CSV table of C-alpha atoms in Angstrom, one decimal:
chain,number,residue,atom,x,y,z
A,682,MET,CA,-10.2,34.8,20.6
A,683,LYS,CA,-10.3,31.1,21.3
A,684,LYS,CA,-8.9,28.7,18.7
A,685,LEU,CA,-11.5,26.0,19.0
A,686,LEU,CA,-15.0,26.0,17.6
A,687,LYS,CA,-17.7,25.5,20.2
A,688,CYS,CA,-20.9,26.0,18.2
A,689,LEU,CA,-22.6,27.9,15.4
A,690,THR,CA,-26.0,29.5,15.7
A,691,ALA,CA,-27.4,31.1,12.6
A,692,VAL,CA,-29.8,34.0,13.2
A,693,GLY,CA,-30.9,37.3,11.8
A,694,VAL,CA,-30.7,36.9,8.0
A,695,ALA,CA,-31.5,39.6,5.4
A,696,CYS,CA,-31.3,38.8,1.7
A,697,THR,CA,-33.0,39.2,-1.6
A,698,LEU,CA,-33.0,35.7,-3.0
A,699,CYS,CA,-35.1,35.8,-6.2
A,700,VAL,CA,-37.0,32.8,-4.8
A,701,PRO,CA,-40.6,32.0,-5.7
A,702,CYS,CA,-43.2,33.3,-3.2
A,703,LEU,CA,-46.0,30.8,-2.7
A,704,ALA,CA,-49.7,31.7,-2.5
A,705,SER,CA,-49.5,33.2,1.0
A,706,CYS,CA,-45.9,34.1,0.8
A,707,GLY,CA,-45.5,32.0,3.9
A,708,GLY,CA,-45.6,28.4,5.0
A,709,GLU,CA,-42.8,25.9,4.9
A,710,GLY,CA,-43.2,24.9,1.3
A,711,GLU,CA,-40.9,27.4,-0.2
A,712,THR,CA,-37.3,26.8,-1.1
A,713,LEU,CA,-34.1,28.7,-1.8
A,714,SER,CA,-31.7,28.3,-4.7
A,715,GLY,CA,-28.1,29.6,-4.7
A,716,THR,CA,-24.9,30.1,-2.9
A,717,TRP,CA,-24.0,32.7,-0.3
A,718,GLU,CA,-20.4,33.7,0.5
A,719,LEU,CA,-18.7,35.5,3.3
A,720,SER,CA,-18.9,39.3,3.1
A,721,THR,CA,-18.0,40.5,6.6
A,722,ALA,CA,-17.3,39.1,10.0
A,723,THR,CA,-17.2,41.4,13.1
A,724,LEU,CA,-16.6,40.9,16.8
A,725,ASP,CA,-17.4,43.8,19.1
A,726,GLY,CA,-17.5,46.1,16.1
A,727,LYS,CA,-14.1,45.0,14.8
A,728,SER,CA,-13.4,43.0,11.6
A,729,VAL,CA,-12.3,39.4,12.1
A,730,LYS,CA,-12.9,38.3,8.6
A,731,LYS,CA,-9.3,37.2,8.2
A,732,ASN,CA,-9.9,34.4,10.7
A,733,PHE,CA,-12.3,32.8,8.3
A,734,GLN,CA,-10.7,31.0,5.4
A,735,ALA,CA,-14.2,30.2,4.1
A,736,PHE,CA,-17.8,30.5,5.0
A,737,THR,CA,-20.4,29.5,2.4
A,738,ALA,CA,-24.0,28.3,2.4
A,739,THR,CA,-25.7,26.6,-0.6
A,740,PHE,CA,-29.4,25.8,-0.8
A,741,ASP,CA,-31.2,23.9,-3.5
A,742,GLU,CA,-34.8,23.6,-4.5
A,743,SER,CA,-35.0,20.0,-3.2
A,744,GLY,CA,-34.6,21.2,0.4
A,745,ASN,CA,-30.9,20.3,0.7
A,746,ALA,CA,-28.2,22.6,2.1
A,747,THR,CA,-24.4,22.5,2.3
A,748,VAL,CA,-22.6,24.8,4.7
A,749,ASN,CA,-18.8,25.0,4.5
A,750,ILE,CA,-16.8,26.8,7.3
A,751,SER,CA,-13.1,27.1,7.7
A,752,TYR,CA,-12.2,29.1,10.8
A,753,LEU,CA,-8.7,29.5,12.3
A,754,GLY,CA,-7.7,26.3,10.6
A,755,LEU,CA,-10.7,24.2,11.6
A,756,TYR,CA,-12.8,22.9,8.7
A,757,GLU,CA,-16.5,21.9,9.0
A,758,THR,CA,-18.9,20.7,6.3
A,759,ARG,CA,-22.6,20.2,7.0
A,760,ASN,CA,-24.7,18.4,4.4
A,761,SER,CA,-28.1,19.2,5.8
A,762,THR,CA,-31.8,19.5,5.0
A,763,TYR,CA,-33.9,22.5,5.5
A,764,THR,CA,-37.4,24.0,5.6
A,765,PHE,CA,-38.3,27.6,4.7
A,766,ASP,CA,-41.5,29.6,5.3
A,767,GLY,CA,-40.5,32.8,3.4
A,768,GLU,CA,-38.9,34.4,6.5
A,769,THR,CA,-37.2,31.8,8.5
A,770,LEU,CA,-35.1,28.9,7.4
A,771,LYS,CA,-34.6,25.9,9.7
A,772,GLU,CA,-31.6,23.7,9.0
A,773,ASN,CA,-31.3,20.1,10.3
A,774,TYR,CA,-28.0,18.4,10.6
A,775,GLN,CA,-27.4,15.2,12.4
A,776,GLY,CA,-30.0,16.1,15.1
A,777,GLU,CA,-28.8,19.6,15.5
A,778,LYS,CA,-31.0,22.5,14.4
A,779,TYR,CA,-29.8,25.9,13.0
A,780,THR,CA,-32.1,28.8,12.4
A,781,TRP,CA,-31.6,31.4,9.6
A,782,SER,CA,-33.8,34.5,9.0
A,783,TYR,CA,-34.7,35.9,5.7
A,784,ALA,CA,-35.5,39.5,4.5
A,785,GLN,CA,-36.2,40.6,1.0
A,786,ALA,CA,-34.4,44.0,1.2
A,787,THR,CA,-30.7,43.1,0.6
A,788,GLN,CA,-28.7,40.2,-0.9
A,789,SER,CA,-27.2,39.0,2.4
A,790,LEU,CA,-27.4,36.4,5.1
A,791,THR,CA,-26.4,37.4,8.7
A,792,THR,CA,-25.4,34.7,11.2
A,793,GLU,CA,-24.0,34.5,14.7
A,794,TYR,CA,-20.9,32.3,14.8
A,795,ARG,CA,-19.9,31.3,18.4
A,796,ASP,CA,-16.4,30.6,19.5
A,797,TYR,CA,-16.8,29.9,23.2
A,798,ASP,CA,-17.8,33.2,24.7
A,799,ASP,CA,-17.1,35.2,21.5
A,800,VAL,CA,-20.1,35.9,19.3
A,801,ILE,CA,-19.1,36.9,15.8
A,802,THR,CA,-21.6,38.5,13.5
A,803,VAL,CA,-21.1,37.0,10.0
A,804,VAL,CA,-22.7,38.5,6.9
A,805,LEU,CA,-22.9,36.4,3.7
A,806,GLU,CA,-23.9,37.8,0.3
A,807,LYS,CA,-25.5,35.8,-2.5
A,808,LYS,CA,-23.0,34.8,-5.2
A,809,GLN,CA,-23.9,36.4,-8.4
A,810,GLU,CA,-24.4,34.4,-11.5
A,811,GLU,CA,-21.2,34.5,-13.5
A,812,THR,CA,-21.2,35.4,-17.2
A,813,GLY,CA,-20.4,32.6,-19.5
A,814,PRO,CA,-16.8,31.7,-20.4
A,815,VAL,CA,-15.0,33.6,-23.1
A,816,PRO,CA,-12.5,32.2,-25.7
A,817,VAL,CA,-8.8,32.7,-24.7
A,818,ASP,CA,-5.5,32.5,-26.5
A,819,PHE,CA,-3.4,29.4,-25.6
A,820,GLU,CA,-0.5,31.6,-24.6
A,821,GLY,CA,-2.1,33.1,-21.6
A,822,ILE,CA,-4.2,32.0,-18.5
A,823,LEU,CA,-6.5,29.3,-19.8
A,824,PHE,CA,-9.3,29.6,-17.1
A,825,GLY,CA,-10.0,30.2,-13.5
A,826,THR,CA,-11.6,32.8,-11.2
A,827,ASP,CA,-10.5,36.3,-10.7
A,828,MET,CA,-7.7,35.9,-8.1
A,829,SER,CA,-8.3,39.4,-6.7
A,830,ASP,CA,-11.5,38.4,-5.0
A,831,SER,CA,-11.5,34.6,-4.6
A,832,LYS,CA,-9.4,31.9,-3.0
A,833,PHE,CA,-9.3,29.1,-5.6
A,834,TYR,CA,-6.1,27.6,-7.1
A,835,ASN,CA,-5.4,25.6,-10.3
A,836,TYR,CA,-2.1,23.8,-10.9
A,837,CYS,CA,-0.3,20.6,-11.9
A,838,PRO,CA,-2.2,19.9,-15.2
A,839,ALA,CA,-2.5,16.8,-17.3
A,840,ILE,CA,-3.5,17.7,-20.9
A,841,ILE,CA,-4.8,15.6,-23.8
A,842,LYS,CA,-5.6,17.0,-27.2
A,843,GLU,CA,-8.1,15.1,-29.4
A,844,THR,CA,-10.4,15.5,-32.3
A,845,GLU,CA,-14.1,15.0,-31.6
A,846,ASN,CA,-16.8,15.3,-34.3
A,847,GLY,CA,-14.4,17.3,-36.5
A,848,GLN,CA,-13.5,19.7,-33.7
A,849,GLU,CA,-10.1,20.0,-31.9
A,850,VAL,CA,-10.7,19.6,-28.2
A,851,MET,CA,-8.4,19.8,-25.2
A,852,HIS,CA,-9.1,17.9,-22.0
A,853,VAL,CA,-7.4,19.4,-18.9
A,854,TRP,CA,-7.3,17.7,-15.5
A,855,TYR,CA,-5.6,19.7,-12.7
A,856,CYS,CA,-5.4,20.2,-8.9
A,857,THR,CA,-7.9,22.6,-7.4
A,858,ASN,CA,-9.8,23.3,-4.2
A,859,ARG,CA,-13.5,22.8,-4.2
A,860,ASP,CA,-14.4,25.4,-1.6
A,861,ASP,CA,-13.4,29.0,-1.6
A,862,GLY,CA,-10.4,29.5,0.7
A,863,VAL,CA,-10.2,25.9,1.9
A,864,MET,CA,-6.9,24.2,1.0
A,865,MET,CA,-8.2,20.7,0.4
A,866,ASP,CA,-7.1,19.2,-3.0
A,867,TYR,CA,-9.5,17.8,-5.6
A,868,ILE,CA,-8.9,16.9,-9.2
A,869,GLY,CA,-10.8,19.3,-11.5
A,870,TYR,CA,-11.6,18.8,-15.2
A,871,ARG,CA,-12.4,21.2,-18.0
A,872,LYS,CA,-12.9,20.6,-21.7
A,873,GLY,CA,-11.7,23.2,-24.2
A,874,VAL,CA,-12.9,23.5,-27.8
A,875,LYS,CA,-10.8,25.3,-30.4
A,876,GLN,CA,-12.7,28.1,-32.1
A,877,THR,CA,-12.4,29.2,-35.7
A,878,ASP,CA,-10.2,32.1,-34.8
A,879,GLY,CA,-7.7,29.7,-33.0
A,880,LYS,CA,-8.8,30.6,-29.5
A,881,TRP,CA,-9.9,28.1,-26.9
A,882,LEU,CA,-13.3,28.1,-25.2
A,883,PHE,CA,-13.2,26.1,-21.9
A,884,GLY,CA,-16.3,24.9,-20.2
A,885,GLU,CA,-17.2,25.0,-16.5
A,886,GLN,CA,-15.2,23.0,-14.0
A,887,VAL,CA,-16.2,19.5,-13.0
A,888,ILE,CA,-14.8,17.8,-9.9
A,889,ALA,CA,-13.4,14.6,-11.5
A,890,LEU,CA,-11.9,13.0,-8.4
A,891,ALA,CA,-12.3,13.7,-4.7
A,892,PRO,CA,-10.9,12.3,-1.4
A,893,THR,CA,-12.6,9.2,-0.1
A,894,ALA,CA,-13.1,9.1,3.7
A,895,GLY,CA,-11.5,6.2,5.5
A,896,THR,CA,-9.0,5.5,2.7
A,897,TRP,CA,-5.4,6.3,1.8
A,898,ASP,CA,-6.4,9.5,0.0
A,899,GLU,CA,-9.0,10.9,2.4
A,900,ARG,CA,-7.2,14.3,2.9
A,901,HIS,CA,-6.1,15.2,-0.7
A,902,THR,CA,-6.4,14.0,-4.3
A,903,CYS,CA,-4.1,15.9,-6.6
A,904,ASP,CA,-1.5,15.8,-9.4
A,905,PRO,CA,-3.3,13.9,-12.1
A,906,ALA,CA,-1.8,12.1,-15.1
A,907,VAL,CA,-4.1,10.6,-17.8
A,908,ILE,CA,-3.8,8.4,-20.9
A,909,LYS,CA,-6.2,6.4,-23.1
A,910,GLY,CA,-6.1,2.7,-23.7
A,911,LYS,CA,-7.8,-0.5,-22.7
A,912,PHE,CA,-8.1,-1.3,-19.0
A,913,SER,CA,-10.3,-4.0,-17.6
A,914,TYR,CA,-11.5,-3.8,-14.0
A,915,GLN,CA,-14.2,-5.9,-12.3
A,916,ASN,CA,-15.6,-7.2,-15.7
A,917,THR,CA,-15.8,-3.7,-17.2
A,918,GLU,CA,-13.5,-2.3,-19.9
A,919,TYR,CA,-12.4,1.3,-19.4
A,920,LYS,CA,-10.9,3.8,-21.9
A,921,TYR,CA,-9.1,6.2,-19.6
A,922,LEU,CA,-6.6,5.6,-16.8
A,923,MET,CA,-5.5,8.3,-14.3
A,924,ALA,CA,-2.6,8.1,-11.9
A,925,TYR,CA,-2.8,10.6,-9.0
A,926,LEU,CA,-1.4,11.6,-5.6
A,927,GLY,CA,-3.3,11.1,-2.3
A,928,CYS,CA,-2.6,11.3,1.4
A,929,VAL,CA,-4.1,11.2,4.8
A,930,THR,CA,-1.8,13.7,6.5
A,931,GLU,CA,-2.5,17.3,7.5
A,932,ASP,CA,1.1,18.3,7.1
A,933,TYR,CA,1.5,17.0,3.5
A,934,GLN,CA,3.8,14.1,4.4
A,935,LYS,CA,3.6,10.5,3.4
A,936,ASN,CA,1.9,11.1,0.0
A,937,GLU,CA,1.1,8.0,-2.0
A,938,THR,CA,0.3,7.2,-5.7
A,939,GLY,CA,-2.8,5.4,-6.9
A,940,ILE,CA,-4.8,4.9,-10.1
A,941,ALA,CA,-8.4,5.2,-11.3
A,942,VAL,CA,-10.3,4.4,-14.5
A,943,ALA,CA,-13.2,6.0,-16.5
A,944,ASN,CA,-14.9,5.8,-19.8
A,945,HIS,CA,-15.3,9.6,-20.2
A,946,PRO,CA,-12.8,12.3,-19.4
A,947,ALA,CA,-15.1,14.0,-16.8
A,948,GLY,CA,-15.9,10.6,-15.2
A,949,PRO,CA,-17.3,9.0,-13.2
A,950,TRP,CA,-13.8,7.8,-12.2
A,951,VAL,CA,-13.5,4.5,-10.4
A,952,LYS,CA,-10.6,4.2,-8.0
A,953,ILE,CA,-8.6,1.0,-8.1
A,954,ASN,CA,-8.1,-0.6,-4.7
A,955,THR,CA,-9.1,2.0,-2.2
A,956,ASP,CA,-7.5,0.0,0.6
A,957,LYS,CA,-4.0,0.4,-0.5
A,958,ALA,CA,-2.1,2.8,-2.8
A,959,LEU,CA,-0.3,1.4,-5.9
A,960,ILE,CA,3.0,3.0,-4.8
A,961,PRO,CA,3.2,3.6,-1.0
A,962,TRP,CA,4.8,6.6,0.6
A,963,TYR,CA,8.0,4.6,1.3
A,964,ASP,CA,8.1,3.6,-2.4
A,965,ARG,CA,9.4,-0.1,-2.2
A,966,GLU,CA,8.5,-2.8,0.3
A,967,GLU,CA,12.0,-3.9,0.7
A,968,THR,CA,13.1,-0.4,2.0
A,969,LYS,CA,10.0,0.3,4.2
A,970,GLU,CA,11.8,-0.2,7.5
A,971,GLU,CA,14.6,2.1,6.5
A,972,GLU,CA,12.3,4.8,5.2
A,973,GLU,CA,10.2,4.7,8.4
A,974,LYS,CA,13.4,5.4,10.4
A,975,LYS,CA,14.1,8.4,8.1
A,976,TYR,CA,10.6,9.7,8.6
A,977,ASP,CA,10.8,9.4,12.3
A,978,ALA,CA,14.2,11.1,12.4
A,979,ILE,CA,13.0,14.3,10.7
A,980,GLN,CA,9.8,14.9,12.7
A,981,GLY,CA,10.0,18.1,14.6
A,982,THR,CA,12.9,19.4,12.6
A,983,GLY,CA,11.0,21.5,10.1
A,984,SER,CA,11.7,19.0,7.3
A,985,ILE,CA,9.1,16.8,5.8
A,986,TYR,CA,9.1,13.3,4.3
A,987,TRP,CA,7.2,14.0,1.1
A,988,GLY,CA,6.6,10.4,-0.1
A,989,THR,CA,5.5,9.5,-3.6
A,990,GLY,CA,3.3,11.2,-6.2
A,991,MET,CA,3.2,13.7,-9.1
A,992,PRO,CA,2.9,10.8,-11.6
A,993,ALA,CA,3.2,11.0,-15.4
A,994,LEU,CA,2.1,8.3,-17.9
A,995,VAL,CA,3.2,7.3,-21.4
A,996,SER,CA,1.4,4.4,-23.3
A,997,LEU,CA,3.7,1.9,-25.0
A,998,ASP,CA,1.1,0.0,-27.1
A,999,GLY,CA,-2.1,2.1,-27.0
A,1000,GLU,CA,-3.7,-0.5,-24.7
A,1001,GLY,CA,-2.4,-1.6,-21.3
A,1002,GLU,CA,1.4,-1.3,-21.4
A,1003,VAL,CA,2.4,1.8,-19.6
A,1004,LEU,CA,5.5,3.7,-18.4
A,1005,MET,CA,4.8,5.4,-15.1
A,1006,PHE,CA,7.1,8.2,-13.9
A,1007,TYR,CA,6.6,9.5,-10.3
A,1008,GLN,CA,8.3,11.7,-7.7
A,1009,SER,CA,9.8,9.9,-4.7
A,1010,THR,CA,11.6,11.0,-1.6
A,1011,SER,CA,13.8,7.9,-1.7
A,1012,GLN,CA,14.2,7.6,-5.5
A,1013,GLY,CA,14.0,11.1,-6.9
A,1014,THR,CA,12.1,10.5,-10.1
A,1015,GLY,CA,11.2,6.8,-10.2
A,1016,ILE,CA,10.2,4.9,-13.4
A,1017,ARG,CA,8.1,1.8,-13.6
A,1018,ARG,CA,6.7,-0.3,-16.4
A,1019,TYR,CA,3.3,-1.8,-15.8
A,1020,ASP,CA,0.8,-3.9,-17.7
A,1021,PHE,CA,-2.5,-2.3,-16.7
A,1022,SER,CA,-4.6,-4.4,-19.1
A,1023,ASN,CA,-6.1,-6.3,-16.1
A,1024,LEU,CA,-6.5,-4.2,-13.0
A,1025,ASP,CA,-8.0,-7.0,-10.9
A,1026,GLY,CA,-4.8,-8.9,-10.2
A,1027,ALA,CA,-1.5,-8.0,-8.5
A,1028,LEU,CA,-0.1,-5.0,-10.2
A,1029,THR,CA,3.6,-5.8,-10.2
A,1030,PRO,CA,6.0,-3.6,-12.3
A,1031,LYS,CA,8.0,-5.3,-15.0
A,1032,PHE,CA,11.0,-3.1,-14.0
A,1033,THR,CA,11.7,-0.3,-11.5
A,1034,THR,CA,14.5,2.3,-11.9
A,1035,ARG,CA,15.1,6.0,-11.6
A,1036,ILE,CA,15.5,8.8,-14.1
A,1037,GLN,CA,18.9,10.2,-15.1
A,1038,HIS,CA,19.6,13.9,-15.2
A,1039,THR,CA,22.7,14.1,-17.4
A,1040,GLY,CA,22.5,17.2,-19.6
A,1041,ILE,CA,19.8,19.0,-17.7
A,1042,LEU,CA,20.6,22.7,-17.2
A,1043,ASN,CA,18.7,25.5,-15.5
A,1044,SER,CA,18.0,28.9,-17.1
A,1045,ALA,CA,21.4,30.2,-15.9
A,1046,GLY,CA,23.2,27.3,-17.5
A,1047,ARG,CA,23.9,25.3,-14.3
A,1048,SER,CA,23.4,21.6,-14.0
A,1049,CYS,CA,20.2,20.6,-12.1
A,1050,ASN,CA,17.9,17.7,-11.6
A,1051,ILE,CA,14.6,17.1,-13.4
A,1052,GLY,CA,11.8,18.0,-10.9
A,1053,ILE,CA,8.0,17.4,-11.1
A,1054,PRO,CA,8.3,16.1,-14.7
A,1055,ASP,CA,5.8,15.4,-17.5
A,1056,PHE,CA,6.7,13.5,-20.7
A,1057,ALA,CA,5.8,13.1,-24.3
A,1058,PHE,CA,7.0,10.8,-27.0
A,1059,ASP,CA,7.4,12.2,-30.5
A,1060,PRO,CA,7.2,9.3,-33.0
A,1061,ALA,CA,7.6,11.5,-36.1
A,1062,GLY,CA,10.8,13.2,-34.8
A,1063,ASN,CA,12.1,10.1,-32.9
A,1064,ARG,CA,12.4,12.2,-29.7
A,1065,PHE,CA,11.3,11.9,-26.1
A,1066,TYR,CA,10.5,15.2,-24.4
A,1067,VAL,CA,10.5,16.1,-20.7
A,1068,CYS,CA,9.3,19.2,-19.0
A,1069,GLY,CA,9.9,20.0,-15.3
A,1070,VAL,CA,11.1,22.6,-12.9
A,1071,THR,CA,14.7,23.8,-12.6
A,1072,ASN,CA,15.0,24.3,-8.8
A,1073,GLU,CA,15.5,28.0,-9.3
A,1074,LYS,CA,14.0,30.9,-7.4
A,1075,ASN,CA,14.7,33.9,-9.6
A,1076,PRO,CA,13.4,36.4,-8.6
A,1077,PRO,CA,14.1,35.5,-5.0
A,1078,ASP,CA,11.2,34.3,-2.8
A,1079,ILE,CA,11.6,35.2,0.8
A,1080,SER,CA,8.6,33.1,1.9
A,1081,THR,CA,8.9,29.5,3.0
A,1082,THR,CA,8.2,27.6,-0.2
A,1083,ARG,CA,9.6,25.0,-2.5
A,1084,VAL,CA,8.0,26.5,-5.5
A,1085,ASN,CA,10.2,27.3,-8.6
A,1086,SER,CA,10.4,30.3,-10.8
A,1087,HIS,CA,11.3,28.5,-14.0
A,1088,SER,CA,10.2,25.4,-15.9
A,1089,MET,CA,12.2,23.8,-18.7
A,1090,VAL,CA,11.8,21.5,-21.7
A,1091,ALA,CA,14.5,19.0,-22.8
A,1092,TYR,CA,14.6,15.9,-25.1
A,1093,LEU,CA,16.4,12.7,-26.0
A,1094,GLU,CA,17.2,12.0,-29.7
A,1095,ASN,CA,17.1,8.8,-31.7
A,1096,ILE,CA,14.2,7.2,-29.7
A,1097,GLU,CA,12.7,5.3,-32.6
A,1098,SER,CA,9.8,3.5,-31.0
A,1099,PRO,CA,7.9,3.2,-27.7
A,1100,GLU,CA,9.8,-0.1,-26.9
A,1101,ALA,CA,13.1,1.7,-27.6
A,1102,LEU,CA,12.0,4.4,-25.1
A,1103,ALA,CA,11.2,1.8,-22.5
A,1104,GLU,CA,14.6,0.1,-23.0
A,1105,ALA,CA,16.4,3.4,-22.8
A,1106,MET,CA,14.7,4.3,-19.5
A,1107,ARG,CA,15.5,0.8,-18.2
A,1108,THR,CA,19.2,0.7,-19.1
A,1109,GLY,CA,20.1,4.4,-18.7
A,1110,GLY,CA,23.2,6.0,-20.2
A,1111,TYR,CA,21.3,8.7,-22.0
A,1112,THR,CA,22.0,12.5,-22.2
A,1113,TRP,CA,19.3,15.2,-22.4
A,1114,LYS,CA,19.4,18.2,-24.7
A,1115,MET,CA,17.8,21.5,-23.7
A,1116,LEU,CA,15.0,23.0,-25.8
A,1117,GLY,CA,14.0,26.0,-23.7
A,1118,TYR,CA,12.5,27.5,-20.6
A,1119,VAL,CA,9.3,29.2,-19.3
A,1120,GLY,CA,9.9,31.8,-16.7
A,1121,PRO,CA,8.8,35.2,-15.3
A,1122,ASP,CA,9.7,37.0,-18.5
A,1123,ASP,CA,7.3,34.7,-20.4
A,1124,THR,CA,4.3,34.7,-18.1
A,1125,GLY,CA,4.6,37.8,-15.9
A,1126,PHE,CA,4.4,35.6,-12.8
A,1127,GLU,CA,7.3,35.1,-10.4
A,1128,ARG,CA,6.4,31.4,-10.0
A,1129,ASN,CA,6.3,29.0,-13.0
A,1130,HIS,CA,6.1,25.4,-11.8
A,1131,ASN,CA,4.3,22.0,-12.0
A,1132,PRO,CA,4.2,22.0,-15.8
A,1133,GLY,CA,2.5,19.6,-18.2
A,1134,ILE,CA,3.0,18.9,-21.9
A,1135,VAL,CA,0.0,19.0,-24.3
A,1136,ARG,CA,-0.1,15.4,-25.6
A,1137,ASP,CA,-2.4,13.1,-27.5
A,1138,ALA,CA,-4.4,10.3,-25.9
A,1139,LYS,CA,-1.3,7.9,-25.7
A,1140,GLY,CA,1.0,10.5,-24.3
A,1141,TYR,CA,2.6,11.4,-27.7
A,1142,LEU,CA,3.4,14.8,-29.1
A,1143,PRO,CA,0.6,15.9,-31.5
A,1144,ASP,CA,2.9,18.1,-33.6
A,1145,SER,CA,6.6,17.6,-34.1
A,1146,SER,CA,7.1,21.3,-34.9
A,1147,LYS,CA,6.3,22.5,-31.4
A,1148,VAL,CA,6.0,21.6,-27.8
A,1149,GLU,CA,3.0,23.1,-26.1
A,1150,VAL,CA,3.5,23.4,-22.3
A,1151,VAL,CA,1.0,24.4,-19.7
A,1152,VAL,CA,2.8,25.7,-16.6
A,1153,SER,CA,1.3,26.5,-13.2
A,1154,THR,CA,2.0,30.2,-12.5
A,1155,GLY,CA,1.8,32.2,-9.3
A,1156,HIS,CA,3.0,35.2,-7.3
A,1157,ASN,CA,5.6,35.3,-4.6
A,1158,SER,CA,3.5,37.8,-2.5
A,1159,TRP,CA,-0.2,38.2,-2.3
A,1160,GLU,CA,-2.6,39.5,0.3
A,1161,ASN,CA,-4.2,36.1,0.5
A,1162,GLU,CA,-2.1,32.9,0.5
A,1163,ASN,CA,0.2,32.7,-2.5
A,1164,ILE,CA,-1.4,29.4,-3.6
A,1165,PHE,CA,-4.6,31.2,-4.5
A,1166,THR,CA,-2.7,32.9,-7.3
A,1167,TYR,CA,-1.9,29.6,-9.0
A,1168,ARG,CA,-3.4,29.5,-12.6
A,1169,LEU,CA,-2.6,27.5,-15.7
A,1170,TYR,CA,-0.7,29.3,-18.4
A,1171,GLY,CA,0.0,28.1,-21.9
A,1172,LYS,CA,3.4,28.5,-23.7
A,1173,ILE,CA,4.6,27.3,-27.1
A,1174,LEU,CA,8.2,26.3,-27.6
A,1175,PRO,CA,9.1,25.9,-31.4
A,1176,VAL,CA,11.2,22.9,-32.4
A,1177,ALA,CA,13.9,23.6,-35.0
A,1178,LYS,CA,13.7,21.3,-38.0
């Protein structure tokens, strides 16, 4: 089978659509409503479904259509218009016309997908309406689709707990894919409301931030960090600030770090300076030439130059003064202090340094570095908490992956104020103490990575008696890609008084 897409012709469709039939049950005034997903794909009577990472078609009552296809690594999206006469649907996309047939006997769409001389028969079935969300315990999977029959992932959370109208709510931003089976990162958002029985009821997913074509984040947007404060941009004051990772590369190199603002957790989020990232992939301007040489030297070796990203934020004054932590190929975990009160000017950090790892131990008691961290300040206990991965793979993972089996939580003592925290980070010399771990025995998943701490709107610990952590879980072996098993799992670590 050829590896390049030549064309797609959609023909011969059979489906029961539950669409209104107009007076004559014909004529091009009818519309469809719903989403159809890949069921089977056959070539010469043999299944080739595995060659499609995704094939979906969505129609709305306004005459708009979206067709998403991922075939042998090639991704295509058509945002089209269509007409429908009750039997035949005619799709129009940038001057190209595609024909779909309709029958009312089965819930399926049948198309011919052409790959040069190969004609693949593709059958799509209408996606059934899902039942509403159900309340869940915090110590378990918080939300997400059934991983046994879908290809969506959720990981790398940022969590804020607040009280709204007398109810305890949890805002969760996380990395996800928008289209089933397509590994293109978006930042999703869900709001959870605590029920009277202590369980959490999470709403439907909203895509909070997406890649922007022609900019530094056009391939992926991921790894959110969110705080609340006062941030002015283009004569508008915003309440929320998000730091996130973006990139333009297909091979996940040269990631960069940027920021966005909003007045509501779900958005709309406004990106700050789409022309240039806040922290470029090479981290610091003065080392750009040196880092470019390092990047060039490893190309073709199997290694990658990851860049910068995976940020974390802690507010120092509840307004615009912020500590930003971020992962960096050149710095490890970098730390910068910013004044984000006015986002229109030059955003120059007040200091730049890197984190120290003294005292950090993995679950086997061996020294390790802090990886992919999140942070929370505890003003009542005068502590500063960090969660991160431990660079362990236990149980062993034979696949090619950098994903960890364990996450950990540690803390610094005698941090009496946000300014004392900033000074401790700037000057160094501190030693961490271990609080605990989240691993396979806790979650039932072999992978426990990309964790986040449940915090208040400033990045502070809501309750000094416990640290609530949300880890990204996943399996080492799955019939689909392992990434499609990634879900968010809550775990509580008690704090001894």
